[in-house]
Amino acid sequence: MISNSIQKASNDYRYHGRILNGDYSQMLQGRILECINAFQLIEKTGTPAMLYIAAWQEDEKQIWYEYVCHKITSILGCEPGETAGAFCRSVIESRIYKYGVKHENDDTTIRKEQIPQNALNCEREHLRSESVSAGVTEAVYKMSLQNRGEIWLNDKANIEWYQEDGIYVSLGSLTDVTKEMTAEEEREKLLVQLQDALAKVKMLSGLIPICANCKQIRDDQGYWNQIEAYISRHSDAQFSHGICPDCARKLYPDFFKSKNKKS
C-alpha cells in the first residue's frame, strides 16, 4: 500500500486517513504522501504550529483528517481518527476572517465575522464553501477542553481542489493564541463598558439663558426652571442642599449676633 511509504519519515506514525488506501488518483495520493512526510519532519523541529491535513468529498458534508500532529490530539484528548468530532464538540465560538470581501465605504478586503456556538452547525457548510472559493481560510476558535479549560486556536489553511477525485484538501496549521485573544476580549469588554457609561452621560453645552437676579434657567420651551431642576434633567448630577456661610448670615442674623456676643 502507498500508506506504507509514510514509514520512511516516521516508524511510529499510524495512518488514519482514507486517501492513501482508497481508489484515488496518483496525483492526489502523491500530494497527501508528500505533505504527510513534510509535516512530520516539521513537527520534529519543535515548531509551535500544530499541522494538519483535512479532506472532504465535494458532495458530502463530512470532513476527515489525513494527518493530525500529536499536539492536536493531545489538546483535544482524542485518538487521530476521532479528531473531526472532538474538534467540533470543543468549539464554543468562532471568529472567521473572510478575504476579498469589500463593503461600501470600506476599502479593506478582510472582514471578521463572529459566530456563536449555537449558530456554528448552520453556518459550517456555508463557511466551507466560502473558503473553497477564496482558496484560503483563517479563523480563530474559542474551545472548551476538559484537560485545559478554555483556549483560543488560530487556524490558517490553504485549500486545494482535485477535480478528478472530487476531493478538497485543506493544508493547515493551528496556533495557540489564548493570551492575545484573552487580551482582546478584555479590550472589548472595556469598550462596551465605556460606551454604556457614555450613553448614560447627558452633556450640557451651548448657550444657556439664566436670570441675572434669581438664577433660574430658561429651557427650550421658554419656561423658567430652578437651576437644580434644569441640571438634573439634562445630566446625571444629583443635588444635596445646604447653606453657604454668607446666606446663613442673611437668613439667621439673630443666631450669628448671639454667637458673636458669646465669643
mmCIF file of C-alpha atoms in Angstrom:
data_model
loop_
_atom_site.group_PDB
_atom_site.id
_atom_site.type_symbol
_atom_site.label_atom_id
_atom_site.label_comp_id
_atom_site.label_asym_id
_atom_site.label_seq_id
_atom_site.Cartn_x
_atom_site.Cartn_y
_atom_site.Cartn_z
ATOM 1 C CA MET A 1 0.000 0.000 0.000
ATOM 2 C CA ILE A 2 1.108 3.531 -0.653
ATOM 3 C CA SER A 3 0.495 4.356 3.010
ATOM 4 C CA ASN A 4 3.491 2.173 3.885
ATOM 5 C CA SER A 5 5.703 4.836 2.316
ATOM 6 C CA ILE A 6 4.941 7.073 5.285
ATOM 7 C CA GLN A 7 7.239 4.887 7.347
ATOM 8 C CA LYS A 8 10.173 6.493 5.556
ATOM 9 C CA ALA A 9 9.564 9.624 7.590
ATOM 10 C CA SER A 10 8.419 8.066 10.868
ATOM 11 C CA ASN A 11 8.401 4.463 12.017
ATOM 12 C CA ASP A 12 5.917 5.125 14.838
ATOM 13 C CA TYR A 13 3.276 7.015 12.839
ATOM 14 C CA ARG A 14 -0.043 5.279 12.226
ATOM 15 C CA TYR A 15 -2.015 6.488 9.232
ATOM 16 C CA HIS A 16 -5.739 7.075 9.924
ATOM 17 C CA GLY A 17 -6.859 8.706 6.670
ATOM 18 C CA ARG A 18 -8.711 7.407 3.614
ATOM 19 C CA ILE A 19 -6.951 8.684 0.524
ATOM 20 C CA LEU A 20 -3.731 6.653 0.627
ATOM 21 C CA ASN A 21 -5.659 3.391 0.984
ATOM 22 C CA GLY A 22 -8.512 4.318 -1.340
ATOM 23 C CA ASP A 23 -9.228 4.417 -5.055
ATOM 24 C CA TYR A 24 -7.916 7.898 -5.791
ATOM 25 C CA SER A 25 -5.632 9.417 -8.404
ATOM 26 C CA GLN A 26 -1.865 9.126 -8.120
ATOM 27 C CA MET A 27 -1.656 12.924 -8.137
ATOM 28 C CA LEU A 28 -3.831 13.220 -5.033
ATOM 29 C CA GLN A 29 -2.209 10.310 -3.217
ATOM 30 C CA GLY A 30 1.255 11.615 -4.064
ATOM 31 C CA ARG A 31 0.380 15.066 -2.750
ATOM 32 C CA ILE A 32 -1.005 13.672 0.502
ATOM 33 C CA LEU A 33 2.051 11.464 0.985
ATOM 34 C CA GLU A 34 4.385 14.367 0.248
ATOM 35 C CA CYS A 35 2.652 16.637 2.764
ATOM 36 C CA ILE A 36 2.472 13.985 5.498
ATOM 37 C CA ASN A 37 6.202 13.315 5.244
ATOM 38 C CA ALA A 38 6.969 17.053 5.204
ATOM 39 C CA PHE A 39 4.663 17.815 8.134
ATOM 40 C CA GLN A 40 6.225 15.053 10.228
ATOM 41 C CA LEU A 41 9.688 16.485 9.629
ATOM 42 C CA ILE A 42 8.488 19.973 10.535
ATOM 43 C CA GLU A 43 6.853 18.648 13.706
ATOM 44 C CA LYS A 44 10.192 17.182 14.797
ATOM 45 C CA THR A 45 11.726 20.682 14.786
ATOM 46 C CA GLY A 46 9.569 21.609 17.782
ATOM 47 C CA THR A 47 7.576 24.261 15.941
ATOM 48 C CA PRO A 48 4.683 25.764 17.949
ATOM 49 C CA ALA A 49 2.467 25.396 14.869
ATOM 50 C CA MET A 50 0.193 22.346 15.005
ATOM 51 C CA LEU A 51 -0.062 20.965 11.470
ATOM 52 C CA TYR A 52 -2.907 19.011 9.937
ATOM 53 C CA ILE A 53 -4.279 17.778 6.619
ATOM 54 C CA ALA A 54 -8.066 17.686 6.323
ATOM 55 C CA ALA A 55 -10.153 16.478 3.383
ATOM 56 C CA TRP A 56 -13.752 16.187 2.287
ATOM 57 C CA GLN A 57 -15.722 14.895 -0.669
ATOM 58 C CA GLU A 58 -17.311 17.540 -2.882
ATOM 59 C CA ASP A 59 -20.817 16.100 -2.498
ATOM 60 C CA GLU A 60 -20.510 15.189 1.198
ATOM 61 C CA LYS A 61 -20.607 17.310 4.345
ATOM 62 C CA GLN A 62 -18.365 15.061 6.438
ATOM 63 C CA ILE A 63 -14.751 16.131 6.907
ATOM 64 C CA TRP A 64 -11.924 13.782 7.889
ATOM 65 C CA TYR A 65 -8.231 14.144 8.644
ATOM 66 C CA GLU A 66 -5.436 12.640 6.592
ATOM 67 C CA TYR A 67 -2.856 13.814 9.091
ATOM 68 C CA VAL A 68 -3.019 15.314 12.576
ATOM 69 C CA CYS A 69 0.072 16.175 14.585
ATOM 70 C CA HIS A 70 0.409 14.775 18.092
ATOM 71 C CA LYS A 71 -0.109 18.183 19.751
ATOM 72 C CA ILE A 72 -3.629 18.464 18.336
ATOM 73 C CA THR A 73 -4.791 15.065 19.564
ATOM 74 C CA SER A 74 -3.133 15.763 22.916
ATOM 75 C CA ILE A 75 -5.022 19.046 23.332
ATOM 76 C CA LEU A 76 -8.331 17.501 22.260
ATOM 77 C CA GLY A 77 -7.756 14.362 24.320
ATOM 78 C CA CYS A 78 -8.681 12.035 21.470
ATOM 79 C CA GLU A 79 -7.310 9.499 19.005
ATOM 80 C CA PRO A 80 -6.330 10.701 15.492
ATOM 81 C CA GLY A 81 -9.403 9.084 13.936
ATOM 82 C CA GLU A 82 -11.665 10.988 16.358
ATOM 83 C CA THR A 83 -10.213 14.431 15.639
ATOM 84 C CA ALA A 84 -13.040 15.840 13.494
ATOM 85 C CA GLY A 85 -15.774 15.074 16.011
ATOM 86 C CA ALA A 86 -13.709 16.094 19.037
ATOM 87 C CA PHE A 87 -12.781 19.400 17.450
ATOM 88 C CA CYS A 88 -16.374 20.305 16.530
ATOM 89 C CA ARG A 89 -17.645 19.439 20.004
ATOM 90 C CA SER A 90 -14.990 21.602 21.667
ATOM 91 C CA VAL A 91 -15.630 24.827 19.733
ATOM 92 C CA ILE A 92 -17.790 27.333 21.619
ATOM 93 C CA GLU A 93 -17.154 30.396 19.435
ATOM 94 C CA SER A 94 -15.660 31.137 16.020
ATOM 95 C CA ARG A 95 -14.246 34.306 14.535
ATOM 96 C CA ILE A 96 -13.964 33.886 10.790
ATOM 97 C CA TYR A 97 -11.739 36.116 8.661
ATOM 98 C CA LYS A 98 -13.144 36.477 5.156
ATOM 99 C CA TYR A 99 -10.800 37.526 2.377
ATOM 100 C CA GLY A 100 -11.594 39.524 -0.738
ATOM 101 C CA VAL A 101 -14.819 40.967 0.691
ATOM 102 C CA LYS A 102 -15.324 44.706 0.159
ATOM 103 C CA HIS A 103 -18.138 46.779 1.572
ATOM 104 C CA GLU A 104 -19.499 50.232 0.886
ATOM 105 C CA ASN A 105 -17.273 52.956 2.379
ATOM 106 C CA ASP A 106 -14.728 50.290 3.328
ATOM 107 C CA ASP A 107 -11.571 49.562 1.341
ATOM 108 C CA THR A 108 -10.486 46.566 3.403
ATOM 109 C CA THR A 109 -10.546 43.124 1.823
ATOM 110 C CA ILE A 110 -10.569 41.190 5.107
ATOM 111 C CA ARG A 111 -13.703 41.045 7.250
ATOM 112 C CA LYS A 112 -14.075 39.440 10.665
ATOM 113 C CA GLU A 113 -17.306 37.590 11.428
ATOM 114 C CA GLN A 114 -18.087 36.340 14.916
ATOM 115 C CA ILE A 115 -20.216 33.199 15.136
ATOM 116 C CA PRO A 116 -21.547 31.880 18.491
ATOM 117 C CA GLN A 117 -21.746 28.181 19.281
ATOM 118 C CA ASN A 118 -25.497 27.842 18.630
ATOM 119 C CA ALA A 119 -25.062 29.078 15.042
ATOM 120 C CA LEU A 120 -21.971 27.070 14.108
ATOM 121 C CA ASN A 121 -23.737 23.981 12.785
ATOM 122 C CA CYS A 122 -25.931 26.049 10.475
ATOM 123 C CA GLU A 123 -23.007 28.113 9.196
ATOM 124 C CA ARG A 124 -20.336 25.412 8.858
ATOM 125 C CA GLU A 125 -21.222 24.264 5.328
ATOM 126 C CA HIS A 126 -21.628 27.839 4.095
ATOM 127 C CA LEU A 127 -18.275 28.876 5.562
ATOM 128 C CA ARG A 128 -16.562 25.874 3.996
ATOM 129 C CA SER A 129 -17.989 26.862 0.610
ATOM 130 C CA GLU A 130 -16.663 30.408 1.013
ATOM 131 C CA SER A 131 -13.216 29.066 1.966
ATOM 132 C CA VAL A 132 -13.153 26.933 -1.177
ATOM 133 C CA SER A 133 -13.954 29.970 -3.316
ATOM 134 C CA ALA A 134 -11.211 32.042 -1.687
ATOM 135 C CA GLY A 135 -8.650 29.212 -1.696
ATOM 136 C CA VAL A 136 -7.633 30.111 1.849
ATOM 137 C CA THR A 137 -9.271 30.073 5.239
ATOM 138 C CA GLU A 138 -8.492 31.767 8.517
ATOM 139 C CA ALA A 139 -10.425 31.530 11.742
ATOM 140 C CA VAL A 140 -9.925 31.785 15.472
ATOM 141 C CA TYR A 141 -11.731 29.222 17.605
ATOM 142 C CA LYS A 142 -12.560 29.518 21.278
ATOM 143 C CA MET A 143 -12.566 25.998 22.651
ATOM 144 C CA SER A 144 -13.605 24.404 25.911
ATOM 145 C CA LEU A 145 -11.350 21.466 26.749
ATOM 146 C CA GLN A 146 -11.590 19.041 29.636
ATOM 147 C CA ASN A 147 -7.862 18.984 30.294
ATOM 148 C CA ARG A 148 -7.051 22.686 29.676
ATOM 149 C CA GLY A 149 -10.160 24.761 30.221
ATOM 150 C CA GLU A 150 -10.825 27.443 27.606
ATOM 151 C CA ILE A 151 -8.230 28.190 24.942
ATOM 152 C CA TRP A 152 -8.099 30.035 21.617
ATOM 153 C CA LEU A 153 -6.638 28.461 18.479
ATOM 154 C CA ASN A 154 -5.832 30.335 15.283
ATOM 155 C CA ASP A 155 -6.490 28.208 12.195
ATOM 156 C CA LYS A 156 -4.886 29.070 8.836
ATOM 157 C CA ALA A 157 -5.096 26.804 5.802
ATOM 158 C CA ASN A 158 -4.764 26.631 2.038
ATOM 159 C CA ILE A 159 -7.487 24.779 0.153
ATOM 160 C CA GLU A 160 -6.588 22.536 -2.800
ATOM 161 C CA TRP A 161 -9.123 21.061 -5.240
ATOM 162 C CA TYR A 162 -8.651 17.737 -7.046
ATOM 163 C CA GLN A 163 -11.346 17.630 -9.696
ATOM 164 C CA GLU A 164 -10.635 14.080 -10.887
ATOM 165 C CA ASP A 165 -11.297 12.746 -7.387
ATOM 166 C CA GLY A 166 -13.923 15.277 -6.319
ATOM 167 C CA ILE A 167 -11.836 15.933 -3.209
ATOM 168 C CA TYR A 168 -10.937 19.131 -1.378
ATOM 169 C CA VAL A 169 -7.778 19.109 0.731
ATOM 170 C CA SER A 170 -7.036 21.619 3.484
ATOM 171 C CA LEU A 171 -3.360 22.027 4.411
ATOM 172 C CA GLY A 172 -3.350 23.962 7.647
ATOM 173 C CA SER A 173 -1.878 24.796 10.990
ATOM 174 C CA LEU A 174 -3.268 25.669 14.397
ATOM 175 C CA THR A 175 -1.529 28.116 16.725
ATOM 176 C CA ASP A 176 -2.329 28.792 20.378
ATOM 177 C CA VAL A 177 -3.316 32.473 20.641
ATOM 178 C CA THR A 178 -5.005 32.319 24.046
ATOM 179 C CA LYS A 179 -3.048 35.239 25.541
ATOM 180 C CA GLU A 180 -3.730 37.521 22.594
ATOM 181 C CA MET A 181 -7.440 36.705 22.379
ATOM 182 C CA THR A 182 -7.944 36.980 26.145
ATOM 183 C CA ALA A 183 -6.466 40.479 25.953
ATOM 184 C CA GLU A 184 -8.758 41.280 23.010
ATOM 185 C CA GLU A 185 -11.802 40.080 24.965
ATOM 186 C CA GLU A 186 -10.814 42.361 27.853
ATOM 187 C CA ARG A 187 -10.491 45.306 25.463
ATOM 188 C CA GLU A 188 -13.919 44.532 24.010
ATOM 189 C CA LYS A 189 -15.454 44.387 27.500
ATOM 190 C CA LEU A 190 -13.865 47.721 28.428
ATOM 191 C CA LEU A 191 -15.154 49.262 25.198
ATOM 192 C CA VAL A 192 -18.696 48.082 25.950
ATOM 193 C CA GLN A 193 -18.443 49.474 29.492
ATOM 194 C CA LEU A 194 -17.172 52.796 28.150
ATOM 195 C CA GLN A 195 -19.978 53.006 25.595
ATOM 196 C CA ASP A 196 -22.542 52.232 28.302
ATOM 197 C CA ALA A 197 -21.062 54.924 30.529
ATOM 198 C CA LEU A 198 -21.097 57.490 27.729
ATOM 199 C CA ALA A 199 -24.697 56.621 26.905
ATOM 200 C CA LYS A 200 -25.684 57.465 30.480
ATOM 201 C CA VAL A 201 -23.935 60.826 30.467
ATOM 202 C CA LYS A 202 -26.079 63.720 29.283
ATOM 203 C CA MET A 203 -23.897 66.640 28.248
ATOM 204 C CA LEU A 204 -24.819 70.295 28.881
ATOM 205 C CA SER A 205 -23.469 72.506 26.133
ATOM 206 C CA GLY A 206 -24.204 75.639 24.186
ATOM 207 C CA LEU A 207 -25.649 78.963 25.383
ATOM 208 C CA ILE A 208 -27.903 78.568 28.448
ATOM 209 C CA PRO A 209 -30.184 81.564 29.291
ATOM 210 C CA ILE A 210 -30.051 82.287 33.034
ATOM 211 C CA CYS A 211 -31.722 85.044 35.045
ATOM 212 C CA ALA A 212 -29.171 87.549 36.377
ATOM 213 C CA ASN A 213 -31.187 88.003 39.564
ATOM 214 C CA CYS A 214 -32.893 84.739 40.635
ATOM 215 C CA LYS A 215 -30.603 82.428 38.614
ATOM 216 C CA GLN A 216 -33.485 80.473 37.074
ATOM 217 C CA ILE A 217 -32.765 78.911 33.676
ATOM 218 C CA ARG A 218 -34.997 79.189 30.619
ATOM 219 C CA ASP A 219 -35.489 75.888 28.789
ATOM 220 C CA ASP A 220 -36.102 75.259 25.075
ATOM 221 C CA GLN A 221 -39.879 75.633 25.563
ATOM 222 C CA GLY A 222 -39.479 79.079 27.111
ATOM 223 C CA TYR A 223 -40.236 78.035 30.693
ATOM 224 C CA TRP A 224 -38.099 79.190 33.605
ATOM 225 C CA ASN A 225 -36.762 76.458 35.899
ATOM 226 C CA GLN A 226 -34.859 76.268 39.124
ATOM 227 C CA ILE A 227 -31.216 75.714 38.264
ATOM 228 C CA GLU A 228 -31.002 72.375 40.092
ATOM 229 C CA ALA A 229 -34.124 71.056 38.352
ATOM 230 C CA TYR A 230 -32.755 72.019 34.939
ATOM 231 C CA ILE A 231 -29.343 70.463 35.541
ATOM 232 C CA SER A 232 -30.879 67.263 36.931
ATOM 233 C CA ARG A 233 -32.983 66.809 33.798
ATOM 234 C CA HIS A 234 -30.023 67.315 31.488
ATOM 235 C CA SER A 235 -27.371 65.349 33.354
ATOM 236 C CA ASP A 236 -26.899 62.583 35.894
ATOM 237 C CA ALA A 237 -25.979 65.079 38.619
ATOM 238 C CA GLN A 238 -27.820 64.962 41.946
ATOM 239 C CA PHE A 239 -28.035 67.775 44.477
ATOM 240 C CA SER A 240 -27.661 67.739 48.250
ATOM 241 C CA HIS A 241 -28.891 71.024 49.678
ATOM 242 C CA GLY A 242 -27.030 73.049 52.251
ATOM 243 C CA ILE A 243 -26.452 76.716 53.131
ATOM 244 C CA CYS A 244 -23.287 78.641 52.471
ATOM 245 C CA PRO A 245 -21.944 80.944 55.274
ATOM 246 C CA ASP A 246 -22.992 84.193 53.533
ATOM 247 C CA CYS A 247 -26.586 83.032 53.057
ATOM 248 C CA ALA A 248 -26.710 81.677 56.589
ATOM 249 C CA ARG A 249 -25.848 85.134 57.981
ATOM 250 C CA LYS A 250 -28.583 86.729 55.856
ATOM 251 C CA LEU A 251 -31.220 84.164 56.834
ATOM 252 C CA TYR A 252 -30.331 83.805 60.516
ATOM 253 C CA PRO A 253 -28.879 87.165 61.634
ATOM 254 C CA ASP A 254 -30.023 86.777 65.230
ATOM 255 C CA PHE A 255 -28.217 83.462 65.573
ATOM 256 C CA PHE A 256 -24.938 84.948 64.403
ATOM 257 C CA LYS A 257 -25.342 88.060 66.587
ATOM 258 C CA SER A 258 -25.741 85.910 69.705
ATOM 259 C CA LYS A 259 -22.867 83.725 68.614
ATOM 260 C CA ASN A 260 -20.608 86.753 68.181
ATOM 261 C CA LYS A 261 -21.549 88.086 71.641
ATOM 262 C CA LYS A 262 -20.646 84.774 73.276
ATOM 263 C CA SER A 263 -17.319 84.710 71.507
#
